[in-house]
Coordinates of C-alpha atoms in Angstrom, one line a residue:
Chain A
X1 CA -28.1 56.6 -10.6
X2 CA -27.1 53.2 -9.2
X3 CA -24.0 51.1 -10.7
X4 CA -26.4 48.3 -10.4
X5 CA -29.1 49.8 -12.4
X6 CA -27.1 50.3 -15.6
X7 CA -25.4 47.1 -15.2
X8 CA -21.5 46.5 -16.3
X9 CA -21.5 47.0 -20.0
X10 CA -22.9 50.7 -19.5
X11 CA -20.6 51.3 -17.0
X12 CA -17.9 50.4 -19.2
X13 CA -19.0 52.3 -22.0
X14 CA -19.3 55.2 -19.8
X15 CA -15.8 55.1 -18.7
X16 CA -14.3 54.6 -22.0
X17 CA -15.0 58.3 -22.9
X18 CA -12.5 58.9 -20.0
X19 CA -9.7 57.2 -21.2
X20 CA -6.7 57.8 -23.9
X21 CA -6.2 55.2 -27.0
X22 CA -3.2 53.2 -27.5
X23 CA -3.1 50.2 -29.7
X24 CA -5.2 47.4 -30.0
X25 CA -7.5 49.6 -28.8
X26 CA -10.5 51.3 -25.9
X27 CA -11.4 47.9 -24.1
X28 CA -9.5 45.1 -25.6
X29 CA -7.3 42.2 -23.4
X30 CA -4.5 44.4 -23.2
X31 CA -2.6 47.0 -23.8
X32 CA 0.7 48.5 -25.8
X33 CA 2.1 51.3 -23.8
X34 CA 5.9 51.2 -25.5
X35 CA 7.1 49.9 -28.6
X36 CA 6.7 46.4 -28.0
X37 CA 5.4 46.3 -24.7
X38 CA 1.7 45.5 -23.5
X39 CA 0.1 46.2 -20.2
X40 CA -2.9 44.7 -18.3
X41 CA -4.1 45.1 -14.7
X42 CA -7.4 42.5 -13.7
X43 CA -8.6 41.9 -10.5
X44 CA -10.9 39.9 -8.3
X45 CA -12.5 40.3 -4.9
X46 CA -12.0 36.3 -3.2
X47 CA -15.8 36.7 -1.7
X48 CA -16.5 36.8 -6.0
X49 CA -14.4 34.3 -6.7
X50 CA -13.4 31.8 -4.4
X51 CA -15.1 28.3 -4.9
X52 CA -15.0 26.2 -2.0
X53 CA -13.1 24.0 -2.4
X54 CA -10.1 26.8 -3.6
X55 CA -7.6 27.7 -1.4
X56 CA -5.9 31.0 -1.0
X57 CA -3.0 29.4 -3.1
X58 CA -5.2 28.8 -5.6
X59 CA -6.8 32.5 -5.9
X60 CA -2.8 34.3 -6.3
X61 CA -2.3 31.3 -8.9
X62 CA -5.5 32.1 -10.8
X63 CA -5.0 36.0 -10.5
X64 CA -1.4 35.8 -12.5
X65 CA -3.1 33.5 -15.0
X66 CA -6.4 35.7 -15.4
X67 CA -3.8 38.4 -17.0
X68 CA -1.2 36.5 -18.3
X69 CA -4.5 34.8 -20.9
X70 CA -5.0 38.3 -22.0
X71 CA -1.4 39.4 -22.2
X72 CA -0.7 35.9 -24.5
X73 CA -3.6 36.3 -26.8
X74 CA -2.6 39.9 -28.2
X75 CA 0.6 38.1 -29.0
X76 CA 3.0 38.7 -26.2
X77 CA 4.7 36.4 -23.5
X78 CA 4.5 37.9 -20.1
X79 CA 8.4 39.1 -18.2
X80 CA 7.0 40.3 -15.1
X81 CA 3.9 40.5 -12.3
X82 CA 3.3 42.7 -9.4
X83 CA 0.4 42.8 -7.1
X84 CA -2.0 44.9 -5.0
X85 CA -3.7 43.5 -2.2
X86 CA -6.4 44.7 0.5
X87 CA -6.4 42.9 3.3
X88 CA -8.6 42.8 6.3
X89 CA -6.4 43.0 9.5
X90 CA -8.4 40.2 11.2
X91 CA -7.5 37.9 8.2
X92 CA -4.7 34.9 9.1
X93 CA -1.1 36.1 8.4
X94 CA -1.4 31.6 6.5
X95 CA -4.2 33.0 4.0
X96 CA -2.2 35.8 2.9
X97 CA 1.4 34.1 2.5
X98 CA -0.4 31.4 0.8
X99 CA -1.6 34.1 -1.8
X100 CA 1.4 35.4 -2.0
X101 CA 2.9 32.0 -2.5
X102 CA 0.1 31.4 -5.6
X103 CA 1.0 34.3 -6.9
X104 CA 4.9 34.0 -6.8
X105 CA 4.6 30.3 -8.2
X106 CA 1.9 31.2 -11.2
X107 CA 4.5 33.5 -12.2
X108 CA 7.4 31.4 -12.7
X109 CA 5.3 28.2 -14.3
X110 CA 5.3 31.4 -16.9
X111 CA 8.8 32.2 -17.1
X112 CA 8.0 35.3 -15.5
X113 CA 9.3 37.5 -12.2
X114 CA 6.8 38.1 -9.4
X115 CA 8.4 41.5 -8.5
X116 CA 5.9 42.3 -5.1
X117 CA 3.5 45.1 -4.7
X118 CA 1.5 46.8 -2.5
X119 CA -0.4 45.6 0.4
X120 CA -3.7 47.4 2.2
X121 CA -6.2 47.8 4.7
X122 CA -9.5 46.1 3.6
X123 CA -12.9 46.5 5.4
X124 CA -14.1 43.0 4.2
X125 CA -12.4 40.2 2.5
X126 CA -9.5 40.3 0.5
X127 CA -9.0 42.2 -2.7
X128 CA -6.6 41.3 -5.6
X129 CA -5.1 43.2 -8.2
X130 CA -2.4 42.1 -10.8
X131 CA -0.6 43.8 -13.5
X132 CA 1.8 42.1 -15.8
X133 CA 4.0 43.3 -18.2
X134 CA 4.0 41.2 -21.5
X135 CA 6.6 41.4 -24.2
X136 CA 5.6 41.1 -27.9
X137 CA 6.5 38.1 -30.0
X138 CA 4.9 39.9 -33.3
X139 CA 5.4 43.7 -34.2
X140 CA 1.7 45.0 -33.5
X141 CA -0.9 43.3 -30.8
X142 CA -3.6 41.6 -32.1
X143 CA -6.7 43.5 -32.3
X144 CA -10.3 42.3 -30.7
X145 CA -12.0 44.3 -33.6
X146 CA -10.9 44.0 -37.2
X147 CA -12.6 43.4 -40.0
X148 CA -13.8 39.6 -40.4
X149 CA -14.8 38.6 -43.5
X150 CA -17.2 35.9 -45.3
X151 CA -15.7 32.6 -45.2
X152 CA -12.7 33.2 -42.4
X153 CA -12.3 30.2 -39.6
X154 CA -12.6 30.5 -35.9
X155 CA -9.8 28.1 -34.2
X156 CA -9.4 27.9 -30.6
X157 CA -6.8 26.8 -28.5
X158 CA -7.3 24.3 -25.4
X159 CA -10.1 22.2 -24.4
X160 CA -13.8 23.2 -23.0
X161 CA -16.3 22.2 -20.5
X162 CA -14.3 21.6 -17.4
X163 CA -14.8 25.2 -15.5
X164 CA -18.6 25.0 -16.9
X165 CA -18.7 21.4 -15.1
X166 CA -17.1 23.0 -11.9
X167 CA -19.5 26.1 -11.8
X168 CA -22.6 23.6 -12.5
X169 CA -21.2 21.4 -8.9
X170 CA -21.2 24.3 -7.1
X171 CA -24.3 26.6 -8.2
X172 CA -26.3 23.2 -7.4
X173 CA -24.6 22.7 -4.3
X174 CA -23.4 19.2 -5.2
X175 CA -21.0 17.2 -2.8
X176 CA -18.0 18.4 -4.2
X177 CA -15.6 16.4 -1.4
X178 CA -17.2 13.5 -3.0
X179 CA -16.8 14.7 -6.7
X180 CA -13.5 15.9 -6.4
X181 CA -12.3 12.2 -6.0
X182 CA -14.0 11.0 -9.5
X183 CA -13.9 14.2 -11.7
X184 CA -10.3 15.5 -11.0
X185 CA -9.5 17.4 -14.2
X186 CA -12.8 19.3 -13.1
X187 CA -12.1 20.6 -10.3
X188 CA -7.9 21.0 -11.0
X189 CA -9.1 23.2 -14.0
X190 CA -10.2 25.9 -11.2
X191 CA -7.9 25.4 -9.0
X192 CA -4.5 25.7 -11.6
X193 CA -5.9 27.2 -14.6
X194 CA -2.7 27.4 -16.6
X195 CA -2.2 29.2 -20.5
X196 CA -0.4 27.4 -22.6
X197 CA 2.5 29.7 -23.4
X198 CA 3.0 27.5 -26.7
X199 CA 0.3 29.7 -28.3
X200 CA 2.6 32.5 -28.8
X201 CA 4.4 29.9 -31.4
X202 CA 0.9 29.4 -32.8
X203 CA 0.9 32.9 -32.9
X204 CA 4.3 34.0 -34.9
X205 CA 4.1 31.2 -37.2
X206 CA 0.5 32.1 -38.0
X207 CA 0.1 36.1 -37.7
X208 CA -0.2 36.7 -40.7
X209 CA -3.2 35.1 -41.2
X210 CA -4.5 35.9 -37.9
X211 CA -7.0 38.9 -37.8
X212 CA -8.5 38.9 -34.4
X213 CA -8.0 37.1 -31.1
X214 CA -9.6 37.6 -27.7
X215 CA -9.1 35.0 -24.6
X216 CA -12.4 33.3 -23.3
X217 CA -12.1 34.0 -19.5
X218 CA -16.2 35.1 -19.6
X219 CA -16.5 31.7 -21.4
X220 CA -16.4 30.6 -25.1
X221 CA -20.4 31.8 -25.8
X222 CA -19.7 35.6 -24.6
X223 CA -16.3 35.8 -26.4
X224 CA -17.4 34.8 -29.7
X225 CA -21.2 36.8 -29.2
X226 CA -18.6 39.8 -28.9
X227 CA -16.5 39.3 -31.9
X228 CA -20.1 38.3 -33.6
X229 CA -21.4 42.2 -32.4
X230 CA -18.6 43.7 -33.0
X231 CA -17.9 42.5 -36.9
X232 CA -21.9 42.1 -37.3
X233 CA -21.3 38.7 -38.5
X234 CA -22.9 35.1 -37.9
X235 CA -20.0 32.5 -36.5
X236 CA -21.4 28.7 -37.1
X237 CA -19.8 26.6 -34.5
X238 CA -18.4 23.5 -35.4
X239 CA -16.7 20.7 -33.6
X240 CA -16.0 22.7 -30.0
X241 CA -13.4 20.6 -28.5
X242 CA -14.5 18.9 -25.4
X243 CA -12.7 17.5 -22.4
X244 CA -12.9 14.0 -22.0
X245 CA -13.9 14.1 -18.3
X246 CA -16.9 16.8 -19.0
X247 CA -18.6 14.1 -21.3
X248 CA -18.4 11.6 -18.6
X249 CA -20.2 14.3 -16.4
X250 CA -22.7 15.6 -18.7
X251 CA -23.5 12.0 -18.7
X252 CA -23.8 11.2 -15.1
X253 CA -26.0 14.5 -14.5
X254 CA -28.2 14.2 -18.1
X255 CA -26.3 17.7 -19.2
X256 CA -25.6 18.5 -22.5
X257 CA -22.1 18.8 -22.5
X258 CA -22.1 21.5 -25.2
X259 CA -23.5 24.1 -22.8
X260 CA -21.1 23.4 -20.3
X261 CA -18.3 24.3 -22.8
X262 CA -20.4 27.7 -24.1
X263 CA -21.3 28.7 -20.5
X264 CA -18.2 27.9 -18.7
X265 CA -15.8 31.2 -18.0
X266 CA -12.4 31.0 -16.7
X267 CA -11.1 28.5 -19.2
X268 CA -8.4 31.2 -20.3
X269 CA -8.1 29.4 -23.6
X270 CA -7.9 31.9 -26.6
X271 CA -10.0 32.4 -29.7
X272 CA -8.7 33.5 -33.0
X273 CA -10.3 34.4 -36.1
X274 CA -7.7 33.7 -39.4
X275 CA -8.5 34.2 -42.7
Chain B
X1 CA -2.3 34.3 13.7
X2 CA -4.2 37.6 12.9
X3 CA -2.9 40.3 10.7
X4 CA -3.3 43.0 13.2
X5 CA -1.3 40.8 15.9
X6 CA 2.1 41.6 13.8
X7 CA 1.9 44.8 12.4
X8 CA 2.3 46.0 9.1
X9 CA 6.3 46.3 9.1
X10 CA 6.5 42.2 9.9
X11 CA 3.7 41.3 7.3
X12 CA 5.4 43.4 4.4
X13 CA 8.9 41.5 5.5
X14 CA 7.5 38.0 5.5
X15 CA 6.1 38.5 2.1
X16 CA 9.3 39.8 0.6
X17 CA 10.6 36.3 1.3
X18 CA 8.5 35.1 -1.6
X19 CA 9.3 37.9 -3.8
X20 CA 11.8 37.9 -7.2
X21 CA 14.5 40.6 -6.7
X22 CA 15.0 43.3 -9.2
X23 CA 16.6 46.5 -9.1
X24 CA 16.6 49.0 -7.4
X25 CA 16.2 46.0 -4.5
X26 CA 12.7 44.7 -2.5
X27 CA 10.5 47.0 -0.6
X28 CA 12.0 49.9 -2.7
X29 CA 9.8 52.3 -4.4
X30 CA 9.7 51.4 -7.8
X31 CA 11.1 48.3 -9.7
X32 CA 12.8 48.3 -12.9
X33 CA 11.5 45.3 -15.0
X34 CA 13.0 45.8 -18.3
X35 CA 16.2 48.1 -19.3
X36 CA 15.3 51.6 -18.5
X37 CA 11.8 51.3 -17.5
X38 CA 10.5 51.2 -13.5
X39 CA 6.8 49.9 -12.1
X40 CA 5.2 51.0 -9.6
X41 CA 1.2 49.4 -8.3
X42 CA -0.4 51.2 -4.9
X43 CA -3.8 51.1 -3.8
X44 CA -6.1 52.2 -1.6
X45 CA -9.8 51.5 0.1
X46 CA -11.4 54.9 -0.2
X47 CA -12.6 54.0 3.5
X48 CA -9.1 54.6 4.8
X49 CA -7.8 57.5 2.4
X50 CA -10.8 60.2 1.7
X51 CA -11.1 62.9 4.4
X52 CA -14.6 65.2 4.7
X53 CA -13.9 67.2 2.6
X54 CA -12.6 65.2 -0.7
X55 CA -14.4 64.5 -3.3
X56 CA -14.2 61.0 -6.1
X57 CA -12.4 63.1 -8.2
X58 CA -9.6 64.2 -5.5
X59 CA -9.0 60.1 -5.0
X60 CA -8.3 59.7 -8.4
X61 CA -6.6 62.7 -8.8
X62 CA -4.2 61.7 -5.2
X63 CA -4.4 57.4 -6.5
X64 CA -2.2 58.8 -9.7
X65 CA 0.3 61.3 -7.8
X66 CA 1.3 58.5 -5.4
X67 CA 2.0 56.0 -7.8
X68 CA 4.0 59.5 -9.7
X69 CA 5.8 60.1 -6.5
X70 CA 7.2 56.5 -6.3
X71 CA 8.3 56.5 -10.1
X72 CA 10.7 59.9 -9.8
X73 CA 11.6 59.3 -6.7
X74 CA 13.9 56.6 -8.1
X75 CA 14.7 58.3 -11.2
X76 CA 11.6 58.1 -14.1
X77 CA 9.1 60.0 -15.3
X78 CA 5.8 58.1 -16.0
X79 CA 4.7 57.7 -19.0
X80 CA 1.3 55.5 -18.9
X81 CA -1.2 55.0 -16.0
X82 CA -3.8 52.4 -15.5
X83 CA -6.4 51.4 -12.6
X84 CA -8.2 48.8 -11.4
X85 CA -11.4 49.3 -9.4
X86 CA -13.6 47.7 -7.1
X87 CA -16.8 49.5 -7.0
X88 CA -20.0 48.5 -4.5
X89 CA -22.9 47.8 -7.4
X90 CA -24.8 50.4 -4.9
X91 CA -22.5 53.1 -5.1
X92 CA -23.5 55.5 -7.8
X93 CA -22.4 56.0 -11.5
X94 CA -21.6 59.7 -11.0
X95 CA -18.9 58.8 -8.1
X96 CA -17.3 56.2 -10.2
X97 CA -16.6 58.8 -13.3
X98 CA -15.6 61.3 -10.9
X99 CA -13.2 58.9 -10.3
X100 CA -12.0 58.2 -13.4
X101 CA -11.9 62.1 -14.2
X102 CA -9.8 62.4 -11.3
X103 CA -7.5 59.9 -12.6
X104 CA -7.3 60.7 -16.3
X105 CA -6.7 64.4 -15.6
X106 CA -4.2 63.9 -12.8
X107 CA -2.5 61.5 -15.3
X108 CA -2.7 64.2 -17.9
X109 CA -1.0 66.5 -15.5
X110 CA 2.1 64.6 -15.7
X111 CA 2.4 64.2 -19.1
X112 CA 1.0 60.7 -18.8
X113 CA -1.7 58.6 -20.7
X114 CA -4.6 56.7 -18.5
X115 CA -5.1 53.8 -20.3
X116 CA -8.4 52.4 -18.6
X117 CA -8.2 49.0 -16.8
X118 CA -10.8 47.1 -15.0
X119 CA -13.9 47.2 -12.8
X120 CA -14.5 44.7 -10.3
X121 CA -17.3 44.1 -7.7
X122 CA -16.8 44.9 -4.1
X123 CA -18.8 44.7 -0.8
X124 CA -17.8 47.4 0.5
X125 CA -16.7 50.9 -0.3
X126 CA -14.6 51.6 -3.3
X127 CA -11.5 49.8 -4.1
X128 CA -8.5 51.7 -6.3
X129 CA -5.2 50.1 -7.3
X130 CA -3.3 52.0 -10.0
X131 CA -0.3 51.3 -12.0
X132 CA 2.7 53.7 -13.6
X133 CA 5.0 52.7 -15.7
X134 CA 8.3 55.4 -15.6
X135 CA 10.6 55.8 -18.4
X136 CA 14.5 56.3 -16.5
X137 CA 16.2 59.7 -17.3
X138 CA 19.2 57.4 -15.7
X139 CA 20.5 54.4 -16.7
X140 CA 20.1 52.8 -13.0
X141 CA 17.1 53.8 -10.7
X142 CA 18.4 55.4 -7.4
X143 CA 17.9 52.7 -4.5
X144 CA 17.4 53.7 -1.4
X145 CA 19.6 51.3 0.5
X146 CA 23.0 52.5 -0.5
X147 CA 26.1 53.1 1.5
X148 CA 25.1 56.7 3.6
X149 CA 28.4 58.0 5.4
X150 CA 29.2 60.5 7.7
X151 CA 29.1 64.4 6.2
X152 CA 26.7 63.6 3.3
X153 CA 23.9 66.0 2.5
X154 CA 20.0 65.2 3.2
X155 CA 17.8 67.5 0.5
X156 CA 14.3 67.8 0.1
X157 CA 12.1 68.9 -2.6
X158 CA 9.1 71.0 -1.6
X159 CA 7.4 72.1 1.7
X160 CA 6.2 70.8 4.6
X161 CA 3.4 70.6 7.1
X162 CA 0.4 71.4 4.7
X163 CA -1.3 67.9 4.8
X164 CA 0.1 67.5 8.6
X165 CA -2.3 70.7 9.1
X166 CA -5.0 68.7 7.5
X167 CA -4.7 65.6 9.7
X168 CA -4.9 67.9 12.4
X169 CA -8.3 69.5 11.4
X170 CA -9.6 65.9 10.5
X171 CA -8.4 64.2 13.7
X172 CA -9.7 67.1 16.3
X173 CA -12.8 67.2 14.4
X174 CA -12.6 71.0 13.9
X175 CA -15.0 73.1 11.9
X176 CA -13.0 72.7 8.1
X177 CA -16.2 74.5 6.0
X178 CA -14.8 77.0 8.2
X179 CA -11.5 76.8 8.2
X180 CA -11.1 75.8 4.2
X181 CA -11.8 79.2 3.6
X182 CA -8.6 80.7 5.3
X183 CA -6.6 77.6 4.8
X184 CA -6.5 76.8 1.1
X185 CA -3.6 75.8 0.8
X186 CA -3.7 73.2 3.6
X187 CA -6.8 71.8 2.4
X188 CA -5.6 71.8 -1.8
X189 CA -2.6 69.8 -0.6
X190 CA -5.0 67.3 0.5
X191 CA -7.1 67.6 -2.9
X192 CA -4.6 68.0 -5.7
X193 CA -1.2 66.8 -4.6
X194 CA 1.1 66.4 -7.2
X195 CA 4.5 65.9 -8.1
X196 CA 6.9 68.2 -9.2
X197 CA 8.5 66.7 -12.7
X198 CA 11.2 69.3 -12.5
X199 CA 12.3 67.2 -9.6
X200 CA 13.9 64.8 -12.8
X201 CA 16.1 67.4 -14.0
X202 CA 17.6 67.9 -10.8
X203 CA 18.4 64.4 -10.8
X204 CA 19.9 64.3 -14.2
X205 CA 22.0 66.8 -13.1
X206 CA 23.2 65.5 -9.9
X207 CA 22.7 61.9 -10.2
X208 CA 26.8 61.3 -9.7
X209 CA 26.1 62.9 -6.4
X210 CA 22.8 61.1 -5.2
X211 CA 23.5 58.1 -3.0
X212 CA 20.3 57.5 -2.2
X213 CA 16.3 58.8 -3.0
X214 CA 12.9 58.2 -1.2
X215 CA 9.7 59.2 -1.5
X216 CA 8.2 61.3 1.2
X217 CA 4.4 59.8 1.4
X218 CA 4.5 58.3 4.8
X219 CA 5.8 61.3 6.3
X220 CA 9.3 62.8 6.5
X221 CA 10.1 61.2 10.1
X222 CA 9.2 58.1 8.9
X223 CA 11.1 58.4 5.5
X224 CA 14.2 60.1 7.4
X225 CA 14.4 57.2 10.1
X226 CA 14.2 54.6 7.2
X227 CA 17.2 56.0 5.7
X228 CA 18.6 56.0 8.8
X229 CA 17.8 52.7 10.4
X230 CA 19.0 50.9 7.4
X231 CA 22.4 52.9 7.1
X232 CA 22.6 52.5 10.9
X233 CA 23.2 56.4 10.9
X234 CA 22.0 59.0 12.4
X235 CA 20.4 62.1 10.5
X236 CA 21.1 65.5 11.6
X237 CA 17.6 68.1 11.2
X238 CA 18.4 71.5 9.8
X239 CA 16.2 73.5 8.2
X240 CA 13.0 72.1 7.4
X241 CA 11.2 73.8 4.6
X242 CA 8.2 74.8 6.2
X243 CA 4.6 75.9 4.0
X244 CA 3.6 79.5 5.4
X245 CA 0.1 78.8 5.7
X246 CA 1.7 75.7 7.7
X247 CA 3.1 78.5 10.4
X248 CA 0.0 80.6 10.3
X249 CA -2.1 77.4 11.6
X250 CA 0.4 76.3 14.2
X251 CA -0.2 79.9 15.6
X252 CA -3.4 79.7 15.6
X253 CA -3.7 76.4 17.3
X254 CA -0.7 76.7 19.5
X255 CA 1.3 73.9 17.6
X256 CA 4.3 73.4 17.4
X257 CA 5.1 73.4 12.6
X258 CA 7.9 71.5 13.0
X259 CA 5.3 68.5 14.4
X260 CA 3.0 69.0 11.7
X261 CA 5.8 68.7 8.9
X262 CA 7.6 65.2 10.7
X263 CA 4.5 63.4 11.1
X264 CA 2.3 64.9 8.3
X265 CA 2.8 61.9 5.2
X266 CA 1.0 62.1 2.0
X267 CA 3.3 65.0 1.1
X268 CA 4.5 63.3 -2.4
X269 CA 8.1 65.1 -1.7
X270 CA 11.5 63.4 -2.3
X271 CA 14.4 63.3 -0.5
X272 CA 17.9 62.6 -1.3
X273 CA 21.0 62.2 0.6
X274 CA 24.2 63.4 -1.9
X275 CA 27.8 62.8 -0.8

């Protein structure tokens, strides 16, 4: 049977049953290989997810981001980053030190090392992969599934709607060299997504309360329909904090805002659910 | 300027520029990120890696010993695997799990979790990248740039010339349904390479006495003359440990073994130089 045919959830199910458990768990953000240590590879190909108006800078930026969101929300700040690339040998030596260069300085605007990697032969476009090595502020990573109860609170860091703005320029083929000069924030949110490493003092102040968290890099609808399947509960959304710029938007184009901010992806903000 | 116009050796130097330093040193095998514990990522595009006769599982299986390879080579046994993937949505499911058997039981082989990691979309054939994480059974990893002087000791672990002879089948396009069945061995090494972990207590032992350590997948010429051009020294050949099977080919095909063991690679062997 075709990958395509039993689309990526199966798949992932299906590989699952392959794979040994360590805590938080089969197929949360990240994971604790050592007492105190959490792991977490992610990866991209560009031709997937490189908007036009991103650079190669940009896609080594949002590639150390990508994991360092998943490494902060199960409570640990990321030490170090390495990367694997595949490269095709008629790509520009430019595009590739400019990755590199994304890459390097991601890491650091995280307090982190960007220790090198591995570099290969690609037959298309270039291929990314990151792993980072995050070390716990708390004694245990937060799990994605634990039991939420009746009458807990959802709380969210960061803003929404910006990425959701950015994805709605380009799927409708909007002038973004025109846009870009009005709606900065928009466009700046996908080419420097950033985590806010303050979260992990959110986090120890907070974790006892805290019983789940998940990041929202397949936007703020799918990660809270997952915790929602998982604990087999209803979450009423209230008061989803909205960038100031995506109102103005919504505006201009008749949107309701609201969907940009459910429908975004990428916003690397984190949800958690506290009792 | 193109990739291809400055070669591999130039591309990996220019990107060390950008590149944190941490011990052993760049462009080493493995990098210690944290007291007593090394990382290693390495990838390949199945494309450029998986001869006639291997099958998923054999690239998952060989995707795990390479990272292993560069782990004890500087000192570490590995104690938790994970991959990232980039799979062509027309490829099938049964290639991908093969895969992932491959992986999880090579991992298992050496003691090691496989933790999982991610799936990604590619456009062309299968993409792996996979990260170890080695625990040191020393309290520094062995660089490989150290000071070599005159009368010190080259040692290897293993044999030589098994996957050279597979090259050799593969690049003269001989007949290998054919020759698999009298060549086992050569064709196995090609399948299930793996690491010897007994290779650790040799360097617990003598770790006073090791100067220096590399790992042998790029071939032993190529590993040797590394050493050699960055101690400015010249190495002196005695003795190559040869694979039987390997002279029985090089009869057969009027080669000459100690060809086929220089510029074999993929051979997952260490060597040392001790004072």
């Amino acid at each position: 049977m075709k990958l395509h045919e039993i689309g990526e959830r199966e798949v992932v199910k299906m590989i699952l049953n392959f794979v040994d458990e360590v805590p938080p768990g089969k197929n949360d953000d990240a994971h604790m290989f050592h007492k105190g240590f959490l792991l977490k590879i992610d990866g991209f190909a560009f031709h997937n997810s490189m908007l036009p108006w991103n650079t190669y800078y940009d896609m080594g930026w949002k590639a150390i981001t990508m994991v360092t969101s998943d490494l902060v929300s199960k409570g640990s700040k990321p030490i170090v980053f390495a990367a694997s690339l595949g490269i095709n040998p008629s790509d520009n030596v430019e595009n590739l030190i400019d990755t590199i260069k994304g890459l390097r300085d991601s890491a650091h605007s995280y307090n982190s090392k960007f220790i090198g990697g591995d570099t290969n032969s690609s037959q298309k476009d270039i291929w990314i992969d990151v792993v980072g090595i995050g070390e716990l502020v708390v004694k245990y990573p937060i799990p994605r599934r634990n039991k939420i109860e009746d009458g807990d609170y959802v709380i969210t860091t960061g803003k929404y709607g910006l990425t959701g703005a950015a994805f709605h320029v380009y799927y409708n083929n909007l002038d973004w060299q025109e846009l870009i000069k009005k709606y900065n924030r928009i466009f700046y949110s996908t080419k420097r997504p950033q985590v806010q490493l303050s979260v992990l003092d959110l986090i120890t102040e907070l974790h006892e309360y805290i019983k789940v968290s998940m990041d929202v890099s397949d936007g703020l609808a799918y990660t809270l329909w997952t915790l929602s399947e998982i604990n087999n509960i209803a979450i009423e959304l209230k008061d989803i904090p909205l960038d100031e710029e995506v109102l103005d938007y919504a505006q201009e184009f008749g949107l309701n805002p609201l969907n940009l901010a459910l429908y975004g992806g990428e916003e690397f903000n984190i949800v958690f659910i506290v009792s």
